[in-house]
JSON list of C-alpha atoms in Angstrom, two decimals:
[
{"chain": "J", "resi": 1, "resn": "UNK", "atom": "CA", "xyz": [25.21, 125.23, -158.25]},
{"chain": "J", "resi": 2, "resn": "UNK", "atom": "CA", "xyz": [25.34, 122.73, -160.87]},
{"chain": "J", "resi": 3, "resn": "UNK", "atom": "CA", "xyz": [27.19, 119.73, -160.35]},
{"chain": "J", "resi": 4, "resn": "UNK", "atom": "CA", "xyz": [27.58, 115.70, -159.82]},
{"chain": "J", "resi": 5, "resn": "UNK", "atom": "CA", "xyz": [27.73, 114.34, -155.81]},
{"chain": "J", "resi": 6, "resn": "UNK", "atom": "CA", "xyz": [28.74, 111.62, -154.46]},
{"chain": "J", "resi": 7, "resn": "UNK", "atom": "CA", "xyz": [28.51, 110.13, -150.87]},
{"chain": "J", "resi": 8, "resn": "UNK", "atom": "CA", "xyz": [29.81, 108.97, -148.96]},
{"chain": "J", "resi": 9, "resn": "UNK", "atom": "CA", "xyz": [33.72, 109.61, -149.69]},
{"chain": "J", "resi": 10, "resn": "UNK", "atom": "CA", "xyz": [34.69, 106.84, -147.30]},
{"chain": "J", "resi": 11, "resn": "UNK", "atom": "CA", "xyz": [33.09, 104.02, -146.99]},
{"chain": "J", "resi": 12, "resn": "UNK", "atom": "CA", "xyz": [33.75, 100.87, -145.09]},
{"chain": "J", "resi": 13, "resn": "UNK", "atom": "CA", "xyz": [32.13, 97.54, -144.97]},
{"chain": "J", "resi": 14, "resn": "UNK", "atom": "CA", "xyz": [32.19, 94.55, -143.13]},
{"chain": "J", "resi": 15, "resn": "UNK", "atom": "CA", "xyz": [32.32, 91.28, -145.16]},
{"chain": "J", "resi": 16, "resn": "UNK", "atom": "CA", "xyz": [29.46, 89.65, -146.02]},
{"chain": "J", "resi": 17, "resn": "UNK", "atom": "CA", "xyz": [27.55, 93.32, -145.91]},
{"chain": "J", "resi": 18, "resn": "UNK", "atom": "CA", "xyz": [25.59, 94.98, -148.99]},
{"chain": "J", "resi": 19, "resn": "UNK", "atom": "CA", "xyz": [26.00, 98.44, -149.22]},
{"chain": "J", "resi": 20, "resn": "UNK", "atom": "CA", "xyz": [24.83, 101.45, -151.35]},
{"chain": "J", "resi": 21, "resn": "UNK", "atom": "CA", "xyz": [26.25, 104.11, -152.88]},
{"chain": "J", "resi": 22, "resn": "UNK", "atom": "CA", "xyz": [24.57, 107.37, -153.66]},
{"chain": "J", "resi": 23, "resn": "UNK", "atom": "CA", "xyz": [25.05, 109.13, -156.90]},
{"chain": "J", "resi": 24, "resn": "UNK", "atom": "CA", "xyz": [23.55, 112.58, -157.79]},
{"chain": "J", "resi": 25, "resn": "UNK", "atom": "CA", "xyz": [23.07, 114.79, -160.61]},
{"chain": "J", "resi": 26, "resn": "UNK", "atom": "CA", "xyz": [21.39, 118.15, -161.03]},
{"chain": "J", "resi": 27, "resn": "UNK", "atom": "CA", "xyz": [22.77, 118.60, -164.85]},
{"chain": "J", "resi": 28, "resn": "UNK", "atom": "CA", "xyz": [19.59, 117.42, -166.28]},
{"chain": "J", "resi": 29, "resn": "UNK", "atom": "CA", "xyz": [21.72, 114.58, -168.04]},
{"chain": "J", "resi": 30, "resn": "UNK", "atom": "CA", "xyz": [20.34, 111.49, -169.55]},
{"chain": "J", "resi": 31, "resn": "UNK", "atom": "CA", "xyz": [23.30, 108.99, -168.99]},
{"chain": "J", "resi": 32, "resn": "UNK", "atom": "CA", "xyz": [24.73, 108.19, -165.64]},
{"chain": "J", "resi": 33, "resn": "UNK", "atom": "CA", "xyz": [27.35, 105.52, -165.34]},
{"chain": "J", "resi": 34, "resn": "UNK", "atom": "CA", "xyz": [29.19, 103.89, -162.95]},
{"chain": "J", "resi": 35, "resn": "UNK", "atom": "CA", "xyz": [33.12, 103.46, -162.59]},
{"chain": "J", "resi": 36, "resn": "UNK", "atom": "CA", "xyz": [35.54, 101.09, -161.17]},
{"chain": "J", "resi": 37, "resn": "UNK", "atom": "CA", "xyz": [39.12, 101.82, -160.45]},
{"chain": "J", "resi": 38, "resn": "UNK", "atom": "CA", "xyz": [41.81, 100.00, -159.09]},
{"chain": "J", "resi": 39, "resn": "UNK", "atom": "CA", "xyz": [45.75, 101.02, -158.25]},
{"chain": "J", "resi": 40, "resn": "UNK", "atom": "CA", "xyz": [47.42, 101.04, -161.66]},
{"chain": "J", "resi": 41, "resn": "UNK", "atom": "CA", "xyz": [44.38, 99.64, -164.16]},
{"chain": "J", "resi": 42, "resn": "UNK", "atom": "CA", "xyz": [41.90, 102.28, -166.05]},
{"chain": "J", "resi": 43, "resn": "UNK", "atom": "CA", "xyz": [38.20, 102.59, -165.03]},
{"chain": "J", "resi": 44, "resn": "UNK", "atom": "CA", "xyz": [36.14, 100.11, -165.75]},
{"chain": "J", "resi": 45, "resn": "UNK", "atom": "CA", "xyz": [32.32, 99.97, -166.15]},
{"chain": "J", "resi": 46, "resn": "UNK", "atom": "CA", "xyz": [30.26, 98.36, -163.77]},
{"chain": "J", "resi": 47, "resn": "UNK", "atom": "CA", "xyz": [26.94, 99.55, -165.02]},
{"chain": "J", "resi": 48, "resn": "UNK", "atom": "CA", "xyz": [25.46, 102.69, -167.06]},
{"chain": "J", "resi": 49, "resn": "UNK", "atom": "CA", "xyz": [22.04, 104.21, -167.89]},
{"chain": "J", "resi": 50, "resn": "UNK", "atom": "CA", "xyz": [20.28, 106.37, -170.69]},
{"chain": "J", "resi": 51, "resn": "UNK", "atom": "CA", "xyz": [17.43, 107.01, -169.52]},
{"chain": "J", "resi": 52, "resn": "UNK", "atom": "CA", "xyz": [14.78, 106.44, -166.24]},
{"chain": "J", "resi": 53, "resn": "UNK", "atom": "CA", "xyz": [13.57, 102.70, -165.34]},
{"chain": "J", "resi": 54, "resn": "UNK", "atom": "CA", "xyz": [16.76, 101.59, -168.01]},
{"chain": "J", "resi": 55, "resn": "UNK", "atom": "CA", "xyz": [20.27, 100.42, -167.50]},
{"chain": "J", "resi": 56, "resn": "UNK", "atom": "CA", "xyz": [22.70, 98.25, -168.56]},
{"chain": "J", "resi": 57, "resn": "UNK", "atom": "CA", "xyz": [25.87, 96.02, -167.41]},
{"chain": "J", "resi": 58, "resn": "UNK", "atom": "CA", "xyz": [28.94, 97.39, -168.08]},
{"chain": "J", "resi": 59, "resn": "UNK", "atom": "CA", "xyz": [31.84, 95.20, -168.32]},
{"chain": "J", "resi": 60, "resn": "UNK", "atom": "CA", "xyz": [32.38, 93.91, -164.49]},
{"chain": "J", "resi": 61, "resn": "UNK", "atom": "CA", "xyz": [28.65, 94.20, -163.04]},
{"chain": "J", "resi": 62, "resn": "UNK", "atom": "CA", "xyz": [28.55, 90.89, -161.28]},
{"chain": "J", "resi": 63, "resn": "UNK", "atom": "CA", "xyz": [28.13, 91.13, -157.58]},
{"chain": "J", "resi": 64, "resn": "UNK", "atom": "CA", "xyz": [26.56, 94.43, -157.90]},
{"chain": "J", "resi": 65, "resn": "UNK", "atom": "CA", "xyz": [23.26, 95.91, -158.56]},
{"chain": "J", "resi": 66, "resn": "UNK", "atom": "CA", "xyz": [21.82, 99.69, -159.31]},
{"chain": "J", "resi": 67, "resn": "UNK", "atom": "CA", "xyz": [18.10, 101.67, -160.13]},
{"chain": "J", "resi": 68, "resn": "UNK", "atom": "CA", "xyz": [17.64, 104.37, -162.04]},
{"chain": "J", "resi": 69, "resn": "UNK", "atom": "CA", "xyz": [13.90, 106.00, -160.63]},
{"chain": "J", "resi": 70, "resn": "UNK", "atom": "CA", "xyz": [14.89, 109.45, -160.70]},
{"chain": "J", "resi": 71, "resn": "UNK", "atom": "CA", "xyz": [16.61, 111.03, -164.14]},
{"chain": "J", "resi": 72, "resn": "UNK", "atom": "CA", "xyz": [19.09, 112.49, -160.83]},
{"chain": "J", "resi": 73, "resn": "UNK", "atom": "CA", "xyz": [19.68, 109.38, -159.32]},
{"chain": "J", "resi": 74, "resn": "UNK", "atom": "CA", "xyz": [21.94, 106.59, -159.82]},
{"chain": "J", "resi": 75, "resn": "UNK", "atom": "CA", "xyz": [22.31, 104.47, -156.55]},
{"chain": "J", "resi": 76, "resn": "UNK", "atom": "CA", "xyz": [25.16, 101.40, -156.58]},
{"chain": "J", "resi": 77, "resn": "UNK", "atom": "CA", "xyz": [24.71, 98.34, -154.56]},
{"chain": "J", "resi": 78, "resn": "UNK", "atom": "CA", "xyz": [27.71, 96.73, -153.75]},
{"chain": "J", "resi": 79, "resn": "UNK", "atom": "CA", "xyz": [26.43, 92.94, -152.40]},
{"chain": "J", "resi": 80, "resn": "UNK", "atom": "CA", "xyz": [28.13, 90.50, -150.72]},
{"chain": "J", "resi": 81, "resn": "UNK", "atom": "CA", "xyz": [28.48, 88.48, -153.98]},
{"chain": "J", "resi": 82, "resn": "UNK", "atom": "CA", "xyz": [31.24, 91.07, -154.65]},
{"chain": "J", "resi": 83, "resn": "UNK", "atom": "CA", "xyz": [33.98, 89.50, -153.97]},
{"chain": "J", "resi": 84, "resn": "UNK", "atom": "CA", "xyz": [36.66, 92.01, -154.23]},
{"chain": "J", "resi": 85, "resn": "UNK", "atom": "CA", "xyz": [35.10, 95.27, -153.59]},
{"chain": "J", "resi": 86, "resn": "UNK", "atom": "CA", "xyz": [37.45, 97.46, -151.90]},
{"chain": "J", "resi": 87, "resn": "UNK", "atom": "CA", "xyz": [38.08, 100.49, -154.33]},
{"chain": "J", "resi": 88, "resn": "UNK", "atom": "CA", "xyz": [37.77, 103.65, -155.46]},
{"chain": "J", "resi": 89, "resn": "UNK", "atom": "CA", "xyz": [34.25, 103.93, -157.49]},
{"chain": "J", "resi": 90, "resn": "UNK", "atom": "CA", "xyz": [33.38, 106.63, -159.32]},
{"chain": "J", "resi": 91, "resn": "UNK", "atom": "CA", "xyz": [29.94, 107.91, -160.68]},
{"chain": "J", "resi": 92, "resn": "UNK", "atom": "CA", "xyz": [29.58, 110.19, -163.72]},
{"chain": "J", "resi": 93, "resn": "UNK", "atom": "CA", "xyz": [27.13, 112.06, -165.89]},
{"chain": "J", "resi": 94, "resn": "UNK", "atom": "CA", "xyz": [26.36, 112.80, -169.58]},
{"chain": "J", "resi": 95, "resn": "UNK", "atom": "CA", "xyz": [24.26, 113.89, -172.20]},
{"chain": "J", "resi": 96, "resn": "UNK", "atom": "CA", "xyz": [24.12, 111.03, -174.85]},
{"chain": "J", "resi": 97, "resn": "UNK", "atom": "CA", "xyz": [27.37, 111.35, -176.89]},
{"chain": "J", "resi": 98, "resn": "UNK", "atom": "CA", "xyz": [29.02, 114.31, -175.05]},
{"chain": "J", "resi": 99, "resn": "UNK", "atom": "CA", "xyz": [31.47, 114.64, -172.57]},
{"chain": "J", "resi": 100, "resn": "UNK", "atom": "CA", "xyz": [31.23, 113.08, -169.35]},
{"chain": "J", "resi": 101, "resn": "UNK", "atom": "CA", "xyz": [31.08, 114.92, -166.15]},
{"chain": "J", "resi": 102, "resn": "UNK", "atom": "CA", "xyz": [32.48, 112.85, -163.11]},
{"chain": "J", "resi": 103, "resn": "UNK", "atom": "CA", "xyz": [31.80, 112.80, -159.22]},
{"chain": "J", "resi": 104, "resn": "UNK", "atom": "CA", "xyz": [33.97, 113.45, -156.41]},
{"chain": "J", "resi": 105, "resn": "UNK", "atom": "CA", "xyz": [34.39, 109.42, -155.82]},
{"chain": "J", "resi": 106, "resn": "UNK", "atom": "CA", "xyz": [33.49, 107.25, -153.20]},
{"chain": "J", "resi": 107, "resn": "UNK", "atom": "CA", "xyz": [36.46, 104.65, -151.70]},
{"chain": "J", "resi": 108, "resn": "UNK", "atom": "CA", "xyz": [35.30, 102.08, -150.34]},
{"chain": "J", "resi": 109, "resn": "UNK", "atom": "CA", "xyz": [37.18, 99.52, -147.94]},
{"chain": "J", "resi": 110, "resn": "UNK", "atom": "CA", "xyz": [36.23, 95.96, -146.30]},
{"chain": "J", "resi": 111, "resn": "UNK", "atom": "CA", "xyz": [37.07, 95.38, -143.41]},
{"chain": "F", "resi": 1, "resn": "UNK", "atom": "CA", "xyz": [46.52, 93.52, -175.17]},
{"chain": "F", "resi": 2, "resn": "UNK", "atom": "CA", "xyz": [44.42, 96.41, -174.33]},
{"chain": "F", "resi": 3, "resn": "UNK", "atom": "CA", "xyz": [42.36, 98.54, -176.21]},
{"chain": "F", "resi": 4, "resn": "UNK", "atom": "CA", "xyz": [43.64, 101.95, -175.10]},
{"chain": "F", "resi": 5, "resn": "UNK", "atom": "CA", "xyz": [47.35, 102.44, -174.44]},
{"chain": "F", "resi": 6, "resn": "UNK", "atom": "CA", "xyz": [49.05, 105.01, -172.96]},
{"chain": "F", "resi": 7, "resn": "UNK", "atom": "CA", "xyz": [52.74, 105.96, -172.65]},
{"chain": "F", "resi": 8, "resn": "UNK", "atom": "CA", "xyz": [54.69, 106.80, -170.96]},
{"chain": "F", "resi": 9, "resn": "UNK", "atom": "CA", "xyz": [53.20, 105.21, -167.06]},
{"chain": "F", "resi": 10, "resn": "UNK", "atom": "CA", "xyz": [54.96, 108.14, -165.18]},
{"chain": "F", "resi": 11, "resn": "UNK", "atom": "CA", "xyz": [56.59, 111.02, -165.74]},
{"chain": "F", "resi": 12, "resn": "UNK", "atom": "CA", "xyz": [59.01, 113.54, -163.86]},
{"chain": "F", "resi": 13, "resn": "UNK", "atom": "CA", "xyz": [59.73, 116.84, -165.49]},
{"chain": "F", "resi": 14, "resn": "UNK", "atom": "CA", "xyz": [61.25, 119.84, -164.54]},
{"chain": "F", "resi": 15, "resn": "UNK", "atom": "CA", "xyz": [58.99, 122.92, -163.83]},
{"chain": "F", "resi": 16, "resn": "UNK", "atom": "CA", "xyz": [58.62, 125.20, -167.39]},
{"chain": "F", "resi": 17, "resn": "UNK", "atom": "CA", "xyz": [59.41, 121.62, -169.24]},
{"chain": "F", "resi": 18, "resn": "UNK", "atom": "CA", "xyz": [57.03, 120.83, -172.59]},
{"chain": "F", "resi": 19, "resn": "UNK", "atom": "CA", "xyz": [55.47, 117.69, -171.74]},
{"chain": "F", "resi": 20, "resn": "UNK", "atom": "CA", "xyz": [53.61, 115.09, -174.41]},
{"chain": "F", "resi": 21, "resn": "UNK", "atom": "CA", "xyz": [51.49, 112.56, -172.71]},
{"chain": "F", "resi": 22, "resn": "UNK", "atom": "CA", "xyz": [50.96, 109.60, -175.77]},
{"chain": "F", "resi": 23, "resn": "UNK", "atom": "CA", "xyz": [47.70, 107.55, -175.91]},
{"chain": "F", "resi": 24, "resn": "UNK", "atom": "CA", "xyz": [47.26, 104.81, -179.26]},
{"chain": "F", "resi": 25, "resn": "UNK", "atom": "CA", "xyz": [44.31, 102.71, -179.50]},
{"chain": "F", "resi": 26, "resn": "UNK", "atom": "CA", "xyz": [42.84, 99.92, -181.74]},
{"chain": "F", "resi": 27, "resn": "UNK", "atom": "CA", "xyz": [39.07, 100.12, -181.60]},
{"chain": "F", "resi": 28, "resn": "UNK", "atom": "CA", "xyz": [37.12, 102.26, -184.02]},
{"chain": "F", "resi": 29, "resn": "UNK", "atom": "CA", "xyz": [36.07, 105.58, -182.11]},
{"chain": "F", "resi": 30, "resn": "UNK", "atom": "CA", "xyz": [33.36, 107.60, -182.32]},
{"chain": "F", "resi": 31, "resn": "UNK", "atom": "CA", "xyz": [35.68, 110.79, -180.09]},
{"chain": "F", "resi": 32, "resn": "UNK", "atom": "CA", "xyz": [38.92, 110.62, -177.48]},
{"chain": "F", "resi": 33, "resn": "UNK", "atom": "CA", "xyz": [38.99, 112.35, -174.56]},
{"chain": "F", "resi": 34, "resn": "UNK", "atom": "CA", "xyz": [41.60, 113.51, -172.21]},
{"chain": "F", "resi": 35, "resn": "UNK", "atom": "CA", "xyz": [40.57, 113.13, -168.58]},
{"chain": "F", "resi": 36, "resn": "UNK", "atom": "CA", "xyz": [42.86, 114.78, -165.28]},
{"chain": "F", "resi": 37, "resn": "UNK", "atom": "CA", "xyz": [42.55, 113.51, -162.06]},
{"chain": "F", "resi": 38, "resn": "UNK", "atom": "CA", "xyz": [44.00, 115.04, -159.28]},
{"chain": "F", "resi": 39, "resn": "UNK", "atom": "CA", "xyz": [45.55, 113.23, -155.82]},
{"chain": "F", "resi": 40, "resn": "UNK", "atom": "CA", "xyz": [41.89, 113.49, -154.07]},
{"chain": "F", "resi": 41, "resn": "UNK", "atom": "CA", "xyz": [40.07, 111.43, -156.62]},
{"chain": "F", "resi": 42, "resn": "UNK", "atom": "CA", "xyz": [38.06, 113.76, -158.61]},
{"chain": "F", "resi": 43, "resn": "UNK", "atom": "CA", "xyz": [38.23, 113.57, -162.35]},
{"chain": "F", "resi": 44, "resn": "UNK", "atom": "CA", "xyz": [37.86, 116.54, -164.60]},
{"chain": "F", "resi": 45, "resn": "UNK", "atom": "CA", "xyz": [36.98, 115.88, -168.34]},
{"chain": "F", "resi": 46, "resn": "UNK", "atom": "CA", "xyz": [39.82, 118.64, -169.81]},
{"chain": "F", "resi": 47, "resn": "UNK", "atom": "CA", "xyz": [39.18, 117.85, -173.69]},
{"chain": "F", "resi": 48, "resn": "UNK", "atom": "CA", "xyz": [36.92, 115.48, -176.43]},
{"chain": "F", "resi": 49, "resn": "UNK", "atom": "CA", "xyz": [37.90, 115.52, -179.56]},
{"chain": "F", "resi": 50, "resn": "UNK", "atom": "CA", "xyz": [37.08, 113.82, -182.82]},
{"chain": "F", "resi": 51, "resn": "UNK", "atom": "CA", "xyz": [39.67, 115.46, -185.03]},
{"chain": "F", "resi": 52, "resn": "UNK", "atom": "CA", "xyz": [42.21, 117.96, -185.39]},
{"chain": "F", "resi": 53, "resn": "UNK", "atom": "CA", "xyz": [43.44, 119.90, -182.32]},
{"chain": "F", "resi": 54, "resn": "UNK", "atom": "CA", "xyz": [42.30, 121.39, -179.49]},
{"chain": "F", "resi": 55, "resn": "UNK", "atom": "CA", "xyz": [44.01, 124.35, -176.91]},
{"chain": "F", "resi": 56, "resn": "UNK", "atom": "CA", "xyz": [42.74, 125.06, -174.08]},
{"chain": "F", "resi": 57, "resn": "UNK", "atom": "CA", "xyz": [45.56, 127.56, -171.85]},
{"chain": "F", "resi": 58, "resn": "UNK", "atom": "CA", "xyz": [48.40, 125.23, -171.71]},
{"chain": "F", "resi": 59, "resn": "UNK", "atom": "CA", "xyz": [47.19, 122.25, -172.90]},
{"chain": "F", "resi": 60, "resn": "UNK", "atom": "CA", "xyz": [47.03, 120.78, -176.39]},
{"chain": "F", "resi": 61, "resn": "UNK", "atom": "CA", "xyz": [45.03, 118.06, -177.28]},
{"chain": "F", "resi": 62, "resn": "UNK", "atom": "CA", "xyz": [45.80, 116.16, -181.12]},
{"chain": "F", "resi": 63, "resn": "UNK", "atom": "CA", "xyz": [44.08, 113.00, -182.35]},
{"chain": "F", "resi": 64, "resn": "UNK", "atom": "CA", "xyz": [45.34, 111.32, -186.17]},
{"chain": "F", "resi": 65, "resn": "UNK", "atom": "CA", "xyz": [42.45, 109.17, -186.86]},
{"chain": "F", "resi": 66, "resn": "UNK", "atom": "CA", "xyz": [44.30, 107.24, -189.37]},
{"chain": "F", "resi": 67, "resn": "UNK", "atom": "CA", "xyz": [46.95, 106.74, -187.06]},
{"chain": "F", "resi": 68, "resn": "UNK", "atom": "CA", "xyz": [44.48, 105.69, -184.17]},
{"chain": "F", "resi": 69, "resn": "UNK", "atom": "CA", "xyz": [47.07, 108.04, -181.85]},
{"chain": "F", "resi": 70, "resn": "UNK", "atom": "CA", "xyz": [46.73, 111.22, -179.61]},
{"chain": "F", "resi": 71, "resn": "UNK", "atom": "CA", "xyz": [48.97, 113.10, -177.87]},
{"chain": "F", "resi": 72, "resn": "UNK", "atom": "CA", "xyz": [48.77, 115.63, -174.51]},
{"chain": "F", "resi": 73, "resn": "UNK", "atom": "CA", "xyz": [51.35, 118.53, -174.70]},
{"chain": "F", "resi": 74, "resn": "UNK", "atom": "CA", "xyz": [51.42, 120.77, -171.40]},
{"chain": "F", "resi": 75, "resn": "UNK", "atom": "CA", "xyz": [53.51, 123.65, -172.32]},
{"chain": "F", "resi": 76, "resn": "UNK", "atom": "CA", "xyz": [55.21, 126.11, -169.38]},
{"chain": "F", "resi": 77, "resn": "UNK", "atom": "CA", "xyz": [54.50, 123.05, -167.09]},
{"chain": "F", "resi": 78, "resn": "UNK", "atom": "CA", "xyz": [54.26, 123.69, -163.34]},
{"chain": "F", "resi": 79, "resn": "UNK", "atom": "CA", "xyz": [53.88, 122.00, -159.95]},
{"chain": "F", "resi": 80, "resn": "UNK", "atom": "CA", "xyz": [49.67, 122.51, -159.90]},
{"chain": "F", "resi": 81, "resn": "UNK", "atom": "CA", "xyz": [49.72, 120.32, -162.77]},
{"chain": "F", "resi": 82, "resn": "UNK", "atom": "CA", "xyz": [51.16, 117.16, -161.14]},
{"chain": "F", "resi": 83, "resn": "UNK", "atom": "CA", "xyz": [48.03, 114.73, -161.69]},
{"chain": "F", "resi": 84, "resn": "UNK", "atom": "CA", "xyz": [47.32, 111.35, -163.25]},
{"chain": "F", "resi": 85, "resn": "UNK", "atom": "CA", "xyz": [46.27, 112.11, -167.06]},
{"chain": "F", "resi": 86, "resn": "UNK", "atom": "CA", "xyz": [43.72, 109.75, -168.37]},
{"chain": "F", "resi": 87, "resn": "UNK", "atom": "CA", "xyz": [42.91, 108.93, -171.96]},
{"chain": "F", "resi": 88, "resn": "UNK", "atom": "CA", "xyz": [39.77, 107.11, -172.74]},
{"chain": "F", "resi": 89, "resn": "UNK", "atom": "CA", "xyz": [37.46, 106.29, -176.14]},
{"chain": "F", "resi": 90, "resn": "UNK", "atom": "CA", "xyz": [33.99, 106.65, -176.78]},
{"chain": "F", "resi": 91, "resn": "UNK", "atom": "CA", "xyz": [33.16, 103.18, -179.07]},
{"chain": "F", "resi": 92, "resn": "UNK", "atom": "CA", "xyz": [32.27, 103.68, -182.42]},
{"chain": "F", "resi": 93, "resn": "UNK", "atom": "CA", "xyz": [28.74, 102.14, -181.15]},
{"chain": "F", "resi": 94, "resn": "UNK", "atom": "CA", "xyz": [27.03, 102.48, -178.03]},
{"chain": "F", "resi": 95, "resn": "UNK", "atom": "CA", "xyz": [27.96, 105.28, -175.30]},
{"chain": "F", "resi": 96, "resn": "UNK", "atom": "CA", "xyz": [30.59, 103.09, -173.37]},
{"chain": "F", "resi": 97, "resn": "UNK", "atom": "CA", "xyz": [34.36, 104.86, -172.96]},
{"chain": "F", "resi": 98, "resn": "UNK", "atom": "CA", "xyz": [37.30, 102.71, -173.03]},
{"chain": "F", "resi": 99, "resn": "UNK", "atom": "CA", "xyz": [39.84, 104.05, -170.40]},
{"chain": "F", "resi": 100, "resn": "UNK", "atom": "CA", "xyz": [43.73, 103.80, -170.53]},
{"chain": "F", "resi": 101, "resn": "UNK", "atom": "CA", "xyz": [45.63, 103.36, -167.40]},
{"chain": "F", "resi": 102, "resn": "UNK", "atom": "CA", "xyz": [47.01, 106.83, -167.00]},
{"chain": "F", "resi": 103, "resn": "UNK", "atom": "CA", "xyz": [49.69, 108.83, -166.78]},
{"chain": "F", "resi": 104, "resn": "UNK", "atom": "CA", "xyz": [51.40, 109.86, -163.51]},
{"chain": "F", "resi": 105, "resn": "UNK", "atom": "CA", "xyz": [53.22, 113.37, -163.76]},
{"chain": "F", "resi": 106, "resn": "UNK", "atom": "CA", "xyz": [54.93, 114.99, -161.79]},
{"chain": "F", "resi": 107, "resn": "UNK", "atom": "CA", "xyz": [56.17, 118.35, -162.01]},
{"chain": "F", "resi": 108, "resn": "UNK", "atom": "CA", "xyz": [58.64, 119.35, -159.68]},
{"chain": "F", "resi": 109, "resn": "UNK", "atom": "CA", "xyz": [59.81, 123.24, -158.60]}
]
């Protein structure tokens, strides 16, 4: 069963706490990117990567950090240098220049 | 102003209306995309397109490139396809999409 996961799909977090989100593909894609999205603003791109032991910021990547070891795997760290994380993120999947295939979603809340 | 706009922000039709979902932008693009995302989070890619049309069921997809415009049309709407439709650009370099703010619609029985 093909697909993208995501977990967990609620996550909170106590201020001043790093946490990770896990990402997985089994879609043999290249690309994997991750997603920001707030009430009532598009996604935005935190960071994305083309290939193993590569990636790049996107356009709001401060206060978090990711590694790409595994062409499948795409963890996000959300630090505590993040100063407004609560949101829905979203992780997502490609072949270089094709569509992109998106997670389930992980919202994450500080408490 | 932003790169992608779309129009209108939210949308209540009547069940069997013909909707049209408008999305202009003012980057150069290498393809658009039309993106649904349901009340639960999870977002389905429904078309990319680079020209033309595309129909897939209900839906049409249209992109004028010299226009820098698409439009959505849902024909026979129904309830099921209440959502938030998303509109988004691949840049003309790199692999990085551009995403509008979306479209809330509603479609009411």
């Amino acid at each position: 069963d093909g697909g993208i996961t995501q977990s967990p799909k609620y996550l909170f977090r106590k201020e001043g706490q790093n946490v990770t989100l896990s990402c997985e593909q089994n879609l043999n894609h290249d690309a994997m990117y991750w997603y920001r999205q707030d009430p009532g603003q598009g996604l935005r791109l935190i960071y994305y990567s083309q290939i193993v032991n590569d990636f790049q910021k996107g356009d709001i990547a401060e206060g978090y950090s990711v590694s790409r070891e595994k062409k499948e795997s795409f963890p996000l760290t959300v630090t505590s240098a993040q100063k407004n994380p609560t949101a829905f993120y979203l992780c997502a999947s490609s072949f270089l220049g094709t569509r992109q295939f998106f997670g389930p979603g992980t919202r994450l809340t500080v408490l | 102003k932003n790169e992608v706009e779309q129009s209108p922000q939210n949308l209540t039709a009547q069940e069997g209306e013909f909707i049209t979902i408008n999305c202009s932008y003012s980057v150069g693009i290498s393809a658009l995309h039309w993106l649904q995302q349901h009340p639960g989070g999870g977002i389905v890619s429904l078309f990319m397109l680079s020209s033309g049309k595309k129909k897939h069921g209900r839906l049409i997809a249209t992109i004028n490139i010299q226009e820098k415009h698409s439009s959505l049309h849902i024909t026979a709407s129904h309830p099921r396809d209440s959502a938030v439709y998303i509109c988004a650009v691949s840049m003309e370099y790199g692999n990085k999409l551009v995403f509008g703010a979306g479209t809330i619609l509603r479609v009411k029985s």
